[in-house]
Coordinates of C-alpha atoms and ligand atoms in Angstrom, one line a residue:
M17 CA -3.7 23.9 14.8
E18 CA 0.0 23.8 14.1
T19 CA 1.3 20.2 13.1
I20 CA 4.8 19.9 14.7
I21 CA 7.3 17.5 13.2
K22 CA 9.7 15.6 15.7
G23 CA 12.4 12.9 15.3
I24 CA 12.3 9.8 17.2
D25 CA 13.6 11.6 20.2
G26 CA 9.8 12.9 20.2
V27 CA 8.3 9.6 21.2
E28 CA 7.5 10.5 24.9
E29 CA 5.8 13.8 23.8
A30 CA 3.9 12.0 21.1
A31 CA 2.7 9.6 23.5
E32 CA 1.5 12.4 25.6
V33 CA -0.5 13.8 22.8
I34 CA -2.2 10.5 22.1
K35 CA -3.2 10.1 25.9
R36 CA -4.8 13.5 25.7
G37 CA -6.9 12.4 23.0
G38 CA -4.8 13.9 20.1
L39 CA -3.6 12.6 16.7
V40 CA 0.0 11.8 15.9
A41 CA 1.1 10.5 12.5
F42 CA 3.7 7.7 13.2
P43 CA 6.3 5.7 11.1
T44 CA 6.0 2.1 10.2
E45 CA 7.9 -0.3 8.0
T46 CA 5.0 -0.2 5.5
V47 CA 3.6 3.4 5.3
Y48 CA 3.0 6.2 7.8
G49 CA 0.0 5.7 10.1
L50 CA -2.3 8.3 11.5
G51 CA -2.5 7.4 15.0
G52 CA -5.1 7.9 17.8
N53 CA -6.4 6.0 20.9
A54 CA -8.1 3.1 19.2
L55 CA -10.5 2.8 22.3
D56 CA -11.9 6.2 22.2
P57 CA -14.9 6.7 19.7
E58 CA -14.5 10.3 19.6
V59 CA -10.9 9.8 18.4
A60 CA -11.9 7.6 15.8
R61 CA -14.3 10.3 14.6
R62 CA -11.4 12.8 14.4
I63 CA -9.4 10.5 12.4
Y64 CA -12.1 10.0 9.7
A65 CA -12.5 13.6 9.6
A66 CA -8.8 14.4 9.3
K67 CA -8.4 12.0 6.5
G68 CA -11.6 12.8 4.8
R69 CA -12.5 9.2 4.9
P70 CA -15.9 7.7 5.1
S71 CA -16.5 6.4 8.6
D72 CA -17.6 2.9 7.2
N73 CA -14.2 2.1 6.3
P74 CA -12.6 0.5 9.5
L75 CA -9.2 1.3 11.0
I76 CA -6.3 -1.0 11.7
V77 CA -5.4 -1.1 15.4
H78 CA -1.7 -1.2 16.2
V79 CA -0.3 -3.2 19.2
S80 CA 3.2 -3.7 20.2
S81 CA 2.9 -7.4 21.0
A82 CA 0.6 -10.4 20.7
E83 CA -0.3 -10.0 24.4
E84 CA -1.7 -6.7 23.8
A85 CA -3.9 -8.1 21.0
E86 CA -5.6 -10.5 23.4
P87 CA -8.1 -8.2 25.3
L88 CA -9.0 -6.7 21.9
V89 CA -10.4 -9.9 20.5
S90 CA -13.3 -12.2 21.6
V91 CA -11.5 -15.4 20.7
L92 CA -7.9 -15.8 19.8
S93 CA -7.8 -19.0 17.7
E94 CA -4.7 -21.3 17.6
T95 CA -4.2 -20.2 13.9
A96 CA -4.1 -16.5 14.8
R97 CA -1.5 -17.3 17.6
R98 CA 0.7 -19.2 15.1
L99 CA 0.7 -16.4 12.7
M100 CA 1.4 -13.7 15.3
S101 CA 4.2 -15.5 16.7
R102 CA 5.5 -16.3 13.1
F103 CA 5.2 -12.8 11.5
W104 CA 4.8 -10.2 14.3
P105 CA 6.2 -7.7 14.5
G106 CA 6.0 -7.3 10.8
P107 CA 3.8 -6.3 7.8
L108 CA 0.8 -8.6 8.6
T109 CA -2.7 -7.4 9.7
L110 CA -5.0 -9.9 11.1
V111 CA -8.8 -9.6 11.1
L112 CA -10.3 -11.2 14.1
P113 CA -13.6 -11.1 15.9
K114 CA -13.4 -8.1 18.2
S115 CA -14.1 -7.8 21.9
E116 CA -16.3 -5.3 23.5
R117 CA -13.3 -3.2 24.5
V118 CA -13.0 -2.0 20.7
P119 CA -15.7 0.6 19.9
Y120 CA -17.8 0.3 16.7
E121 CA -16.6 3.7 15.7
T122 CA -13.1 2.1 15.3
T123 CA -14.1 -0.9 13.3
G124 CA -16.6 1.0 11.1
G125 CA -19.5 -0.8 12.6
L126 CA -18.0 -4.2 12.1
D127 CA -17.7 -7.1 14.7
T128 CA -14.3 -7.8 13.6
V129 CA -11.1 -5.8 14.2
A130 CA -8.0 -5.7 12.1
L131 CA -4.9 -5.9 14.3
R132 CA -1.2 -5.4 13.5
C133 CA 2.1 -5.3 15.2
P134 CA 4.4 -3.1 13.2
E135 CA 8.1 -4.0 13.0
N136 CA 9.6 -0.6 13.3
K137 CA 11.7 0.1 16.5
C138 CA 10.5 3.7 16.8
T139 CA 6.9 2.7 16.3
L140 CA 7.0 0.0 18.9
E141 CA 8.6 2.4 21.5
F142 CA 5.8 4.9 20.5
I143 CA 3.0 2.3 21.1
R144 CA 4.5 1.2 24.4
A145 CA 4.7 4.7 25.6
C146 CA 1.2 5.3 24.9
G147 CA 0.2 2.2 26.7
L148 CA -2.9 2.0 24.5
P149 CA -3.9 0.2 21.3
I150 CA -3.3 2.7 18.4
A151 CA -5.8 3.2 15.6
G152 CA -3.8 4.0 12.4
P153 CA -5.1 4.3 9.0
S154 CA -2.6 5.3 6.4
A155 CA -1.6 9.0 7.1
N156 CA -2.8 10.2 3.6
T157 CA -6.0 12.1 2.7
S158 CA -8.4 9.7 1.4
G159 CA -7.8 8.8 -2.3
K160 CA -4.1 9.8 -2.2
P161 CA -1.2 7.4 -2.4
S162 CA -0.1 6.2 1.1
P163 CA 2.8 8.4 2.7
T164 CA 6.1 6.7 2.7
E165 CA 7.9 9.9 4.3
A166 CA 7.0 12.4 6.9
R167 CA 6.8 15.3 4.4
H168 CA 4.1 13.3 2.5
V169 CA 2.0 13.3 5.7
Y170 CA 2.7 17.0 6.2
E171 CA 1.5 17.8 2.6
D172 CA -1.8 15.9 3.3
L173 CA -2.5 16.5 6.9
Q174 CA -0.8 19.7 8.0
G175 CA -3.0 21.8 10.2
R176 CA -5.3 18.7 11.1
I177 CA -3.1 16.7 13.4
E178 CA -1.1 17.7 16.4
M179 CA 2.2 16.0 15.4
I180 CA 4.2 13.8 13.0
L181 CA 7.0 11.4 14.1
D182 CA 9.7 11.5 11.4
D183 CA 11.7 8.3 11.2
G184 CA 12.8 8.7 7.6
E185 CA 11.5 6.7 4.7
A186 CA 9.4 3.5 5.1
S187 CA 11.3 0.5 4.1
I188 CA 8.6 -1.5 2.5
G189 CA 6.5 1.3 1.1
V190 CA 3.2 -0.5 0.5
E191 CA 0.6 -1.3 3.2
S192 CA 0.6 -4.4 5.2
T193 CA -0.9 -7.9 3.9
I194 CA -4.3 -8.3 5.6
L195 CA -5.5 -11.6 6.3
D196 CA -9.2 -12.3 7.4
L197 CA -9.3 -15.0 10.0
S198 CA -12.6 -14.4 11.0
G199 CA -14.5 -16.9 8.8
E200 CA -13.9 -20.6 8.0
T201 CA -11.3 -20.0 5.4
P202 CA -8.2 -17.8 5.9
T203 CA -8.8 -15.1 3.3
L204 CA -6.3 -12.6 1.9
L205 CA -7.9 -9.2 1.7
R206 CA -4.8 -7.1 0.7
P207 CA -1.5 -8.4 -0.6
G208 CA 1.6 -7.0 1.0
A209 CA 5.3 -7.9 1.9
V210 CA 4.1 -11.1 3.7
T211 CA 3.2 -13.3 0.7
A212 CA 0.3 -15.7 0.2
A213 CA 2.8 -18.6 -0.1
E214 CA 4.5 -17.7 3.2
L215 CA 1.2 -17.6 4.9
E216 CA 0.1 -21.0 3.5
S217 CA 3.4 -22.6 4.6
A218 CA 3.0 -21.3 8.1
L219 CA -0.7 -22.3 8.2
G220 CA -0.3 -25.6 6.5
R221 CA -3.4 -25.0 4.5
S222 CA -4.3 -22.9 1.5
V223 CA -5.4 -19.2 1.7
V224 CA -8.2 -17.8 -0.5
I225 CA -7.5 -14.6 -2.3
D226 CA -10.6 -12.5 -2.0
P227 CA -12.0 -11.9 -5.4
A228 CA -12.0 -8.1 -5.0
V229 CA -8.0 -8.3 -4.8
L230 CA -8.0 -9.7 -8.2
S231 CA -10.4 -7.5 -9.8
G232 CA -9.2 -4.5 -8.0
S233 CA -12.6 -3.4 -7.5
V234 CA -16.1 -4.6 -6.4
G235 CA -19.1 -5.0 -8.5
E236 CA -22.3 -3.0 -7.7
G237 CA -24.3 -4.2 -4.7
V238 CA -21.4 -6.4 -3.5
H239 CA -20.3 -5.8 0.0
P240 CA -16.5 -6.0 0.0
K241 CA -14.8 -7.8 3.1
A242 CA -12.1 -4.9 3.3
P243 CA -14.5 -2.0 2.9
G244 CA -11.4 0.0 1.8
M245 CA -11.4 -1.9 -1.5
K246 CA -14.4 -0.1 -2.8
Y247 CA -12.8 3.4 -2.7
R248 CA -10.4 4.7 -5.2
H249 CA -6.9 4.4 -4.0
Y250 CA -3.3 5.4 -4.6
A251 CA -4.3 7.3 -7.6
P252 CA -2.0 10.1 -9.1
K253 CA -3.8 12.9 -10.6
A254 CA -2.7 11.8 -14.1
K255 CA -4.3 9.2 -16.2
M256 CA -2.3 6.2 -15.9
T257 CA -2.2 2.9 -18.1
L258 CA -0.6 -0.3 -17.0
V259 CA 0.9 -2.1 -20.0
T260 CA 1.3 -5.9 -19.9
T261 CA 1.6 -9.0 -22.2
A262 CA -0.2 -12.3 -22.0
F263 CA 3.2 -13.8 -21.4
L264 CA 3.9 -11.6 -18.4
R265 CA 0.5 -12.4 -17.0
E266 CA 0.9 -16.1 -17.3
K267 CA 4.7 -16.8 -16.7
D268 CA 7.5 -15.2 -15.1
F269 CA 10.9 -14.2 -15.6
R270 CA 12.5 -17.7 -15.0
V271 CA 12.6 -18.0 -18.8
A272 CA 15.2 -17.8 -21.5
E273 CA 16.9 -14.4 -21.6
S274 CA 16.0 -14.0 -25.3
E275 CA 12.1 -14.3 -24.5
R276 CA 12.5 -11.8 -21.7
V277 CA 14.3 -9.3 -23.9
R278 CA 11.6 -9.5 -26.4
E279 CA 8.8 -9.0 -24.1
D280 CA 10.6 -5.8 -22.6
E281 CA 10.9 -4.6 -26.1
R282 CA 7.3 -5.0 -26.9
I283 CA 6.1 -3.2 -23.9
A284 CA 8.7 -0.4 -24.5
D285 CA 7.9 -0.1 -28.1
F286 CA 4.2 0.4 -27.2
I287 CA 4.9 2.9 -24.5
N288 CA 7.2 4.9 -26.7
E289 CA 4.7 5.1 -29.6
E290 CA 2.0 6.2 -27.2
T291 CA 4.2 8.6 -25.5
E292 CA 4.8 10.3 -28.8
I293 CA 1.4 10.8 -29.7
S294 CA 0.4 11.9 -26.2
V295 CA 3.4 14.4 -26.3
K296 CA 2.3 15.7 -29.7
A297 CA -1.3 16.1 -28.3
G298 CA 0.3 18.6 -25.9
N299 CA 0.5 16.3 -22.7
R300 CA 3.2 16.1 -20.2
V301 CA 4.0 12.3 -20.1
G302 CA 5.6 10.1 -17.5
I303 CA 7.1 6.8 -17.7
L304 CA 7.3 4.3 -14.8
C305 CA 9.9 1.6 -15.5
C306 CA 12.9 -0.4 -13.9
R307 CA 16.6 -0.2 -13.9
E308 CA 16.7 -3.1 -16.3
T309 CA 14.5 -1.6 -18.7
E310 CA 15.4 2.1 -18.6
E311 CA 17.4 2.4 -21.7
L312 CA 14.7 1.2 -23.9
Y313 CA 12.7 4.4 -23.5
R314 CA 13.0 7.5 -25.5
T315 CA 13.8 10.6 -23.1
G316 CA 12.5 13.3 -25.3
Y317 CA 10.8 14.6 -28.4
G318 CA 12.3 17.6 -29.8
N319 CA 12.8 19.9 -26.7
I320 CA 10.1 18.1 -24.8
K321 CA 11.3 15.7 -22.2
V322 CA 9.6 12.6 -21.1
D323 CA 9.4 12.2 -17.4
I324 CA 11.0 8.8 -16.7
K325 CA 11.1 7.6 -13.2
L326 CA 12.8 4.3 -12.0
L327 CA 11.0 2.1 -9.5
G328 CA 14.1 0.0 -8.6
S329 CA 15.3 -3.3 -9.8
R330 CA 12.8 -5.9 -10.9
E331 CA 15.1 -8.6 -9.6
D332 CA 14.3 -7.2 -6.1
P333 CA 10.3 -6.3 -5.9
L334 CA 10.9 -4.6 -2.4
S335 CA 13.1 -2.1 -4.2
M336 CA 10.1 -1.2 -6.2
T337 CA 7.3 -1.3 -3.5
H338 CA 9.7 1.0 -1.6
T339 CA 9.7 3.9 -4.2
L340 CA 6.3 3.4 -5.8
F341 CA 4.1 6.0 -3.6
R342 CA 6.9 8.5 -3.5
L343 CA 7.1 8.4 -7.4
L344 CA 3.4 8.6 -7.9
R345 CA 3.4 11.8 -5.8
E346 CA 6.4 13.1 -7.7
F347 CA 4.4 12.8 -11.0
D348 CA 1.6 14.8 -9.4
A349 CA 4.2 17.5 -8.3
D350 CA 5.5 17.4 -11.9
A351 CA 1.9 18.1 -13.2
V352 CA 2.1 15.2 -15.4
D353 CA -1.0 14.5 -17.5
E354 CA -0.5 11.0 -18.6
I355 CA 1.6 8.1 -17.2
F356 CA 2.5 4.8 -18.8
A357 CA 3.8 2.0 -16.5
E358 CA 5.3 -1.4 -17.0
S359 CA 4.0 -4.6 -15.5
Y360 CA 5.9 -7.1 -13.7
P361 CA 5.7 -10.8 -12.7
E362 CA 3.2 -11.3 -10.0
R363 CA 5.3 -13.9 -8.0
G364 CA 6.0 -13.0 -4.3
V365 CA 6.1 -9.5 -3.4
G366 CA 5.4 -8.7 -7.1
F367 CA 1.7 -9.5 -6.4
A368 CA 1.4 -6.6 -4.0
L369 CA 3.4 -4.4 -6.4
M370 CA 1.1 -5.2 -9.3
N371 CA -2.0 -4.7 -7.1
R372 CA -0.9 -1.2 -6.2
L373 CA 0.0 -0.4 -9.9
R374 CA -3.6 -1.8 -10.9
K375 CA -5.2 0.5 -8.3
A376 CA -3.1 3.6 -9.4
S377 CA -4.2 3.1 -12.9
G378 CA -7.8 2.7 -12.0
M379 CA -7.7 -0.8 -13.5
R380 CA -6.8 0.8 -17.0
E381 CA -4.5 -2.0 -18.5
E382 CA -3.4 -2.4 -21.8
L383 CA -2.9 -6.2 -22.9
L384 CA -0.6 -6.4 -25.8
T385 CA -1.5 -9.3 -28.1
E386 CA 0.8 -11.5 -29.9
E387 CA 2.2 -9.8 -33.1
E388 CA 1.2 -11.7 -36.5
Ligands
LIG6 O1 0.4 -1.1 6.6 C1 -0.5 -0.7 7.0 O2 -1.7 -1.6 7.2 C2 -0.9 0.8 7.4 C3 0.1 1.1 8.4 C4 -0.1 2.5 9.0 O3 -0.1 0.2 9.4 N1 -2.2 0.9 7.5 C5 -3.2 0.9 6.7 O4 -4.5 1.3 7.1 O5 -3.0 0.8 5.5 P1 -5.6 1.8 6.1 O6 -6.7 2.1 7.1 O7 -5.3 2.7 5.2 O8 -6.0 0.4 5.5 C6 -6.8 -0.5 6.2 C7 -7.5 -1.5 5.5 C8 -8.8 -0.9 4.8 O9 -8.9 -1.2 3.4 C9 -9.8 -1.6 5.6 O10 -11.0 -1.4 5.0 C10 -9.3 -2.8 6.2 O11 -8.0 -2.6 6.3 N2 -9.9 -3.3 7.4 C11 -9.8 -2.6 8.6 N3 -10.5 -3.2 9.5 C12 -11.0 -4.3 8.7 C13 -12.0 -5.4 9.3 N4 -12.4 -5.4 10.6 N5 -12.4 -6.2 8.3 C14 -11.9 -6.2 7.1 N6 -11.0 -5.1 6.6 C15 -10.7 -4.2 7.5
LIG7 MG1 -5.0 3.6 3.5

């Protein structure tokens, strides 16, 4: 099969492909999705096969309005309604009890369905043109960073899907926040651009953070609420180490400039030392940092260059989530063997950023202790 790439003028054609039971990768404000008819069990099977994804990992179902979500759930609580009206369209996925219309193939055998209404104009036009709910996991092959550009989708899924709708770079760059509303307490299953604090203020009650979000993985024998959490994700090929300090973990940057500079230097000193060791051992080394700290890093050793990549500005965590997955793919393309990454405050969207950095590093984290 040849995968064709179309711009947003291809929306009608893309909808025809979906109605015929085909697969179309589509843009959203978070990451590109791999779309198909969410009500067709055979299509769900094709999606899993195209991604190389285990079929017990459920798919997110995309709708173009809260009204379209109604027939897909068995009960639509007042809480769910409130969150939909406050955050949709936008990067929030809600897990709700499914109705009979949604096949178990789409939900990975669960009695709940994850629903989301994306904010992107082209995406909404596409869903409306299909006239169907669209199952859409991220359009990467399983285990790779989610695609934030059409060419990433092409790299991963070329020849396995009918079409890619290209609408440029995804603005947010990391996947949607997932909130489980199917139990007694609203539970955050995946952090994203809609923050826990925003959800709490809309709900007027506290939100529980699922333990698997904090640990980044799930213990043996534990059945995770979002089955996706048990798989390795977002991983570059290189060995990646996230470098942090106790100070960064516990506080944030609303502190004296002098303290902040000291923390930056401690992290950079450590990374520079480790980089030198790794380079001398014959490795190609990459560093993931931000605009504010770039100048603290040594750019080369002799004629060997260090592959320094900038996430964006730490004053604006969305500028960093926007670039993260693209840079992880670039490290792969550059055949980097080892990556060192800085840590950032986990406030607001910084929580989602750090969650993805932890996953990319396979939870390999170096905590710098206080100097004597
Ligand atoms: O931003 C996004 O959400 C993107 C775009 C394309 O919309 N989609 C996305 O889908 O990230 P995916 O399939 O890569 O991630 C969906 C996550 C998985 O971890 C899955 O386990 C979880 O959502 N999930 C889906 N249905 C669920 C359910 N019924 N209960 C709990 N978790 C669910
Ligand atoms: Mg995914």
